[in-house]
Coordinates of C-alpha atoms in Angstrom, one line a residue:
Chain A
X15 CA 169.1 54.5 123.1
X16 CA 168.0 51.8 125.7
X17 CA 164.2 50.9 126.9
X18 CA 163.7 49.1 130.1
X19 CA 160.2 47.4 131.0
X20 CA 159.1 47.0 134.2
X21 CA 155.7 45.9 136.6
X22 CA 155.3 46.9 139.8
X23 CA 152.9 44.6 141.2
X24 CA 150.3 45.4 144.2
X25 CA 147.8 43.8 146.5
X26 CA 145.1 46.6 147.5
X27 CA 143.4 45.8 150.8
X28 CA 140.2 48.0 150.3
X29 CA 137.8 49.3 148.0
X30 CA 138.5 52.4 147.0
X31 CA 142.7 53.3 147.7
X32 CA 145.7 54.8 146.7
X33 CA 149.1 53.7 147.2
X34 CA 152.0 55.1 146.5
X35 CA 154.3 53.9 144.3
X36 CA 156.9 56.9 144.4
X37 CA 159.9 54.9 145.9
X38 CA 159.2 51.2 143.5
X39 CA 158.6 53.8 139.9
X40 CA 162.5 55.7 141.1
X41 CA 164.2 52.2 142.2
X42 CA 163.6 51.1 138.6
X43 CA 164.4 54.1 137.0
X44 CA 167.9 53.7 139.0
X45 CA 168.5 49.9 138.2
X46 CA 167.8 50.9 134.6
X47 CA 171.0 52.8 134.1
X48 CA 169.3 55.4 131.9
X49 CA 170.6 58.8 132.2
X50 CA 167.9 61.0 130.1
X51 CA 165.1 60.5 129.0
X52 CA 161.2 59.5 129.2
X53 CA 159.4 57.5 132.2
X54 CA 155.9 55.6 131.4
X55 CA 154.5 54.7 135.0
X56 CA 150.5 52.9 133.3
X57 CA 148.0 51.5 134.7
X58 CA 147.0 47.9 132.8
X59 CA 142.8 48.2 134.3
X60 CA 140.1 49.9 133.4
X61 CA 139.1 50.7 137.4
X62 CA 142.4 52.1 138.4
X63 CA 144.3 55.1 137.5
X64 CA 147.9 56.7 138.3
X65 CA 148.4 60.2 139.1
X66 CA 150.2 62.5 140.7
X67 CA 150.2 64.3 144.3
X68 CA 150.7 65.4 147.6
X69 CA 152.5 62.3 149.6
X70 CA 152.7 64.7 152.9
X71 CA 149.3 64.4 154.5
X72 CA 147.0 61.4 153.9
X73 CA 144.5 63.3 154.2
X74 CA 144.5 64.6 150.8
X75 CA 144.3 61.1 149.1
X76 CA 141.0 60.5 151.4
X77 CA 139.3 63.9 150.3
X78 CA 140.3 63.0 146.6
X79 CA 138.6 59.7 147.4
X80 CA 135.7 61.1 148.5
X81 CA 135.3 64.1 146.4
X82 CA 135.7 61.5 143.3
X83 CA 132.7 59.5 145.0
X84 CA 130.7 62.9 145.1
X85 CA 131.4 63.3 140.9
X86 CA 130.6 60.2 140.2
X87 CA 128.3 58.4 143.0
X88 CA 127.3 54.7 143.3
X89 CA 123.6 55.2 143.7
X90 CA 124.0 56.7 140.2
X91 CA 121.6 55.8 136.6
X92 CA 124.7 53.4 135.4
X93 CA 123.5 50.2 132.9
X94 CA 126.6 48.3 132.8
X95 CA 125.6 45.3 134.4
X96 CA 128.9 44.4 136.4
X97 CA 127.5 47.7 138.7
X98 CA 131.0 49.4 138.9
X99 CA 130.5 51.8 136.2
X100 CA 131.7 54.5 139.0
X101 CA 134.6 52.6 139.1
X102 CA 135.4 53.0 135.4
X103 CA 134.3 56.5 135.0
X104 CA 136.5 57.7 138.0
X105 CA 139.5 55.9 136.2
X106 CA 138.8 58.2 133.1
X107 CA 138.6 61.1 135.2
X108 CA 141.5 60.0 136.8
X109 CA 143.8 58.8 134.2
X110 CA 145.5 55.6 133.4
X111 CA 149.2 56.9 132.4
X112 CA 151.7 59.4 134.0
X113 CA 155.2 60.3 132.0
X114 CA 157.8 61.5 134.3
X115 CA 161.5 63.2 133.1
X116 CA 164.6 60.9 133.7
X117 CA 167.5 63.4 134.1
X118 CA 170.8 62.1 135.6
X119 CA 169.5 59.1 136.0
X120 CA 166.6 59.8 138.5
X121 CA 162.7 60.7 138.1
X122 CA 162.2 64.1 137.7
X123 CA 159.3 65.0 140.9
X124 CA 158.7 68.4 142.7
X125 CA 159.5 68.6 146.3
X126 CA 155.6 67.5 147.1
X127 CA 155.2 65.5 144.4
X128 CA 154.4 61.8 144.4
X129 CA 153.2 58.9 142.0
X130 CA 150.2 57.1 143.4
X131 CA 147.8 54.1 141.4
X132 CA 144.8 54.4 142.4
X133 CA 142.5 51.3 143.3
X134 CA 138.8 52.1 142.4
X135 CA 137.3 48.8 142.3
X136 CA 139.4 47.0 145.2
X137 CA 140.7 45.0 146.5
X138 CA 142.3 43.3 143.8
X139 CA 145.5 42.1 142.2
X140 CA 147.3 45.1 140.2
X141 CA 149.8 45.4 137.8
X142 CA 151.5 48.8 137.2
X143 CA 153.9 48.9 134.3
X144 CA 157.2 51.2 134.1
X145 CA 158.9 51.9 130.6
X146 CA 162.5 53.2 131.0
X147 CA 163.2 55.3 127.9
X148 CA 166.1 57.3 127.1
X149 CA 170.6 56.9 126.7
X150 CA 172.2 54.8 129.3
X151 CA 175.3 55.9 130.0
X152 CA 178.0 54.8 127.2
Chain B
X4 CA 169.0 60.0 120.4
X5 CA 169.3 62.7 122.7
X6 CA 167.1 64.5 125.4
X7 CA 167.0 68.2 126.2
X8 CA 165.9 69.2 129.2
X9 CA 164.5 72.7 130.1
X10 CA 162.2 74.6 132.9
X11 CA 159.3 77.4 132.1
X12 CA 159.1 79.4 135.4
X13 CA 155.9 81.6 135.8
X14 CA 154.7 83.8 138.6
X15 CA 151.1 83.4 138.6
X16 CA 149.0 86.2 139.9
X17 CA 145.8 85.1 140.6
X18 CA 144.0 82.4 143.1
X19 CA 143.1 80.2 139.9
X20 CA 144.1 81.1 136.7
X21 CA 145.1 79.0 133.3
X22 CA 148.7 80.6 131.3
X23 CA 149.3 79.9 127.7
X24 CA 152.8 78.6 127.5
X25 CA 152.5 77.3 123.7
X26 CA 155.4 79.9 122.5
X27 CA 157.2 79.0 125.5
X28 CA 156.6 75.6 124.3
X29 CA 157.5 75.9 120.9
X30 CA 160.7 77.8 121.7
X31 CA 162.1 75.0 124.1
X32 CA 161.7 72.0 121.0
X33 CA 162.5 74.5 118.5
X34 CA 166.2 75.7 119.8
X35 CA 166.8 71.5 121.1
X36 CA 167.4 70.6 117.4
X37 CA 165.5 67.4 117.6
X38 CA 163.5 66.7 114.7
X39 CA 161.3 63.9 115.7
X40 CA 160.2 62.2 119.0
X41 CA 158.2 63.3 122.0
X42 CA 157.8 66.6 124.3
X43 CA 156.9 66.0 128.0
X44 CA 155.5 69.5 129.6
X45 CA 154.9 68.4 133.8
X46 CA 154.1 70.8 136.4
X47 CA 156.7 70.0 139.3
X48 CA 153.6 71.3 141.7
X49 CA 150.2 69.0 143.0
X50 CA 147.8 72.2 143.3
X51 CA 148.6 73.1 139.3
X52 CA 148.1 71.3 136.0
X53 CA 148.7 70.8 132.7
X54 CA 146.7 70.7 129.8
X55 CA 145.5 71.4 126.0
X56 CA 142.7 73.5 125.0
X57 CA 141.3 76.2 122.7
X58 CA 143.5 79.5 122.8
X59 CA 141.1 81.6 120.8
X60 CA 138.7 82.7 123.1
X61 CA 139.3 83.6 126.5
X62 CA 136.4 82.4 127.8
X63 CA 136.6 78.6 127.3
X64 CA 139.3 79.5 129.9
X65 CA 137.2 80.8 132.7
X66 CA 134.4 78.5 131.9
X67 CA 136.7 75.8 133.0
X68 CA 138.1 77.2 136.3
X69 CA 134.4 78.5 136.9
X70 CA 132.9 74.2 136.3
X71 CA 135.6 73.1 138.2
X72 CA 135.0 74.7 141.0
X73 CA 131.2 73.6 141.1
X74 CA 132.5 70.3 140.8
X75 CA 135.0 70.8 143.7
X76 CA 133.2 73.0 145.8
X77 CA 135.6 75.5 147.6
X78 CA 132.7 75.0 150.8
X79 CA 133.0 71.1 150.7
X80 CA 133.8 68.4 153.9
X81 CA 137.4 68.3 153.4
X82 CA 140.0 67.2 156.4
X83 CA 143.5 68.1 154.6
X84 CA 144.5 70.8 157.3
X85 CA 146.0 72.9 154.7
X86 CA 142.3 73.9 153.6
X87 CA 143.5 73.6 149.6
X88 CA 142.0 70.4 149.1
X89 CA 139.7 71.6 145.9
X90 CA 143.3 72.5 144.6
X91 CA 144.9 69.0 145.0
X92 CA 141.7 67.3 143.4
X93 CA 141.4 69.6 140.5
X94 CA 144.7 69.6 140.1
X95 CA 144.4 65.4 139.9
X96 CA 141.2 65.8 137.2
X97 CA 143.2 67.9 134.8
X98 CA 146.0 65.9 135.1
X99 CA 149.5 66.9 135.7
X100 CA 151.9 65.9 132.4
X101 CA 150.9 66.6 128.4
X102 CA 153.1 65.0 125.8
X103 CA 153.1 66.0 122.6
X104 CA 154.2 64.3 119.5
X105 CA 157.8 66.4 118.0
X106 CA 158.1 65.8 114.3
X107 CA 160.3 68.0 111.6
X108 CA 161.5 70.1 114.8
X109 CA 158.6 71.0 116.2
X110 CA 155.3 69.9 118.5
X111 CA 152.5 68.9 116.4
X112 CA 149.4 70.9 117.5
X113 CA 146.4 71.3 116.1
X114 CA 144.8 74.5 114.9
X115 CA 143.2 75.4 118.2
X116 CA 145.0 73.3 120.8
X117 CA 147.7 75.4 123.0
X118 CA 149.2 74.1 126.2
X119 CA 148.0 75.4 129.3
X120 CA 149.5 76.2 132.7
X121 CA 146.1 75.5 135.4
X122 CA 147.2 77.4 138.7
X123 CA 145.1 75.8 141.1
X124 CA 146.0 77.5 144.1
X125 CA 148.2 80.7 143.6
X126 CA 149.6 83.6 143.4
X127 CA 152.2 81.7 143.4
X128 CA 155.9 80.6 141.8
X129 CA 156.1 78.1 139.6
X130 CA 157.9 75.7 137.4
X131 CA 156.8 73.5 134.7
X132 CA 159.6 71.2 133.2
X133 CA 159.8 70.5 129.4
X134 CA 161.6 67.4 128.3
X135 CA 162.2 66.9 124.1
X136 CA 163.6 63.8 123.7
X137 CA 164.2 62.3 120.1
X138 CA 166.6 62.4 117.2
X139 CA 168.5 65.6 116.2
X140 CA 169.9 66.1 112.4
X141 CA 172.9 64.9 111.8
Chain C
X6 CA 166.6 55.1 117.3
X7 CA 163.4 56.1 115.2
X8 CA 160.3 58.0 115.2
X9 CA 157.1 57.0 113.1
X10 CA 154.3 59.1 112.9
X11 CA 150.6 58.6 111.3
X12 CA 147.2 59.8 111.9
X13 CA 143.9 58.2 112.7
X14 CA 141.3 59.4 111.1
X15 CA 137.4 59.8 112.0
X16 CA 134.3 60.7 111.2
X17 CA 132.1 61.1 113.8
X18 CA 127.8 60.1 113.7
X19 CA 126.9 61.6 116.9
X20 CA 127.6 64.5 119.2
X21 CA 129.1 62.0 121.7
X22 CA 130.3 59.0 120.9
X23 CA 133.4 57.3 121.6
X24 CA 135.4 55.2 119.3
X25 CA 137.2 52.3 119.8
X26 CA 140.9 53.3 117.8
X27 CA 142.8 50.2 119.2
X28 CA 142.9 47.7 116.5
X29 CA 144.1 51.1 114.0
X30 CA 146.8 52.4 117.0
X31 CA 148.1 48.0 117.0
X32 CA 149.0 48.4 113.2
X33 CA 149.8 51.6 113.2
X34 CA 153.2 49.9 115.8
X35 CA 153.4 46.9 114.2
X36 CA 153.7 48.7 110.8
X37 CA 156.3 51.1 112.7
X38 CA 158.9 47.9 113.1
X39 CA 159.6 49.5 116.4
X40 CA 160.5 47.0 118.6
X41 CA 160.5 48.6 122.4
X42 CA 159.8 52.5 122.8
X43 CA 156.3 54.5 124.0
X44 CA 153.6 55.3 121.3
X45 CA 151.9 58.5 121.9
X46 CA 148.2 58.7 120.7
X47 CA 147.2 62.3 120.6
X48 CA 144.0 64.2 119.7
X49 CA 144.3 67.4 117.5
X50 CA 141.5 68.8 118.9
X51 CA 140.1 71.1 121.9
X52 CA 136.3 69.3 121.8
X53 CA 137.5 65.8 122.0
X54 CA 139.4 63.2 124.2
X55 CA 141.7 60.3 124.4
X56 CA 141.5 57.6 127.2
X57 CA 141.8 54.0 128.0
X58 CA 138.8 51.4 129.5
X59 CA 136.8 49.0 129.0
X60 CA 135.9 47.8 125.5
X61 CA 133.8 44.5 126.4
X62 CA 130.4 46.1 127.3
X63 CA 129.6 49.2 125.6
X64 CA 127.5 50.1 128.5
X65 CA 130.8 51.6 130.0
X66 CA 131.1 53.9 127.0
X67 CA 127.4 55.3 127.3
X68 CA 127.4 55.2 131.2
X69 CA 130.7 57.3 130.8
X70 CA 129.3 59.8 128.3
X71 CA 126.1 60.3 130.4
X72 CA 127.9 60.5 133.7
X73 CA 130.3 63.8 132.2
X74 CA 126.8 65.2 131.2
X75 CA 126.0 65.2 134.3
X76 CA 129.0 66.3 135.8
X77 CA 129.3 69.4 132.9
X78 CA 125.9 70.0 132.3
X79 CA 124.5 71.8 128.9
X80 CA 122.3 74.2 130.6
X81 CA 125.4 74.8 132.5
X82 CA 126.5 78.9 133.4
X83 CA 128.8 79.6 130.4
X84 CA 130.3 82.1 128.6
X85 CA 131.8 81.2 125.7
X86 CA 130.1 82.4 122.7
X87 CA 130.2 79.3 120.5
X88 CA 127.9 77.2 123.2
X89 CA 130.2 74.5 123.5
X90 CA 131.6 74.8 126.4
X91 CA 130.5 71.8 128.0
X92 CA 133.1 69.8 125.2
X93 CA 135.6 72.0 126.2
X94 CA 135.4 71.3 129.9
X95 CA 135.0 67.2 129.4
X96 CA 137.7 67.5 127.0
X97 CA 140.2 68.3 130.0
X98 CA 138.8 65.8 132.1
X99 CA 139.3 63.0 130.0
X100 CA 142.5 64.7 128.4
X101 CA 144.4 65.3 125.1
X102 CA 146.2 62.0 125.1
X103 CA 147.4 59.0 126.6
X104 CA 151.1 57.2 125.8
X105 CA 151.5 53.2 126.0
X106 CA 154.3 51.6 126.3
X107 CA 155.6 49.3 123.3
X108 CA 157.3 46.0 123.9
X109 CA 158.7 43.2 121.4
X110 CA 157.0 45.1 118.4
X111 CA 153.3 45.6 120.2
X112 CA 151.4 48.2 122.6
X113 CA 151.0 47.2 125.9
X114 CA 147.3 47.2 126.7
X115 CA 146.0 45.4 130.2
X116 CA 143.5 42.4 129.5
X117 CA 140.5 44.8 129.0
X118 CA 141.9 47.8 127.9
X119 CA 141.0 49.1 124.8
X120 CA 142.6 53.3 123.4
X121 CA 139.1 55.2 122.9
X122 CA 138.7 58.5 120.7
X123 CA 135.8 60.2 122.8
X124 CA 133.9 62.8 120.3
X125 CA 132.3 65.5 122.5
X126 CA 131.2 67.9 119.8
X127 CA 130.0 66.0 116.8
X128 CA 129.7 64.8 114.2
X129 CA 132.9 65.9 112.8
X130 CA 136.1 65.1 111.0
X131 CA 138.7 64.1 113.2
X132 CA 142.4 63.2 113.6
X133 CA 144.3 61.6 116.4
X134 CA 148.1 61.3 116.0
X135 CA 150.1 58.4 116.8
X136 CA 153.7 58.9 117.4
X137 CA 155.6 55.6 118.2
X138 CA 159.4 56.3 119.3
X139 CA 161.6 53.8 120.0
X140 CA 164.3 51.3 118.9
X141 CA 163.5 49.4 115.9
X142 CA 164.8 45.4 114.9
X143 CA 168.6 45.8 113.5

């Protein structure tokens, strides 16, 4: 049984983005040499998040944008002082963690499927970290 | 330390509609032989989710797929072409992937919780994939 | 390879609160003598929530409560006979549980990041389960 760490690290360019991270989370599961077993794509913040989701049209990472602004807007009755309590709410809603299969040595994704971090309180220096768990092959 | 990989595959029969696939569940870790470690259940889909909640009363079930479309609003400004957009954002608020802890050969639960199947955007096929991964007896 | 499990538990003062769990979930894998693996932290319950944020200013914690409130209101359109709904609902927002990764003997938790036990239906007694798995020191 082998564990492999890893960060991907990103620059977001606005305030409110996703990017996606499918190709940098399966490159590391690849260079790990683990076979089977657990992925742990996580977000290190408290204004970001990582899910999961459509990487065909852009357009349905801007309407999850701006529905998320519609739950949780920014003229809302927030006290934390630092005024991006949307930001950290939406990050909740969101989620900060993502476990994916590792079978034959790649990510287990559906057809549609890709792994985005989401920037809620941009634009910022990121860290997304990638644990590799599972038996390399002997 | 082994992993044991399996798919549930459901044909869902309804626009929006939440399937109990606890037994399902169950049966997967039960007939891997590992005693102790982690269960993964991921839809492979981005208009479907995963998730835990009360399996007692059905209606805690349509209460949820009843809020969740007043807080994605099936008439709302959306440009994805595809016109499911409320099913990819839902689908991004209940989250995608449960793990659940495996100990003396089988998931820990508590007395209410089962594991839910959220079809977002059917009648549709799908697949949920259910990774054990842990040590078996010896 | 090993497996470690344990249980946090609560009791709750309030019919929402959340609870800061980190400092019990850092023993709890430093006690394990798992070196490099994922720790699971789980809630056994269908009316409560794990997540991860903020735990410098609590205002996060009552601008997050207040914010699902309004997003799953209590004079809200439900069924369910036992009127708590609205804990069920927030419960799948916020989700079941949330899985860290563990390196050189530690969690991995981002500068501000703190593992929260979000009540929703209080006060009660409550358990969250901690599963770390992973390779300990030879």
């Amino acid at each position: 049984m082998a564990t492999h760490h890893a960060e991907i690290r990103l620059r977001t360019t606005a305030r409110e983005v996703t990017v996606d991270i499918t190709d940098r989370v399966r490159g590391i599961v690849r260079a790990s040499g683990i076979q089977d077993g657990l992925c742990l794509i996580a977000s290190a913040h408290t204004t970001a998040g990582i899910f999961l989701n459509e990487n065909a049209d852009p357009d349905v990472q801007s309407d999850l944008l701006a529905q998320l602004s519609r739950i949780v807007p920014d003229a809302g009755d927030f006290r934390h002082a630092e005024g991006n309590s949307p930001a950290h709410i939406k990050s909740v809603l969101v989620g900060s963690d993502v476990t994916l299969a590792v079978r034959q040595g790649d990510c287990v994704l559906g057809r549609w499927q890709g792994v985005y971090f989401a920037e809620l309180d941009g634009p910022r220096a990121r860290v997304a970290t990638v644990t590799v768990s599972g038996d390399a092959l002997v």
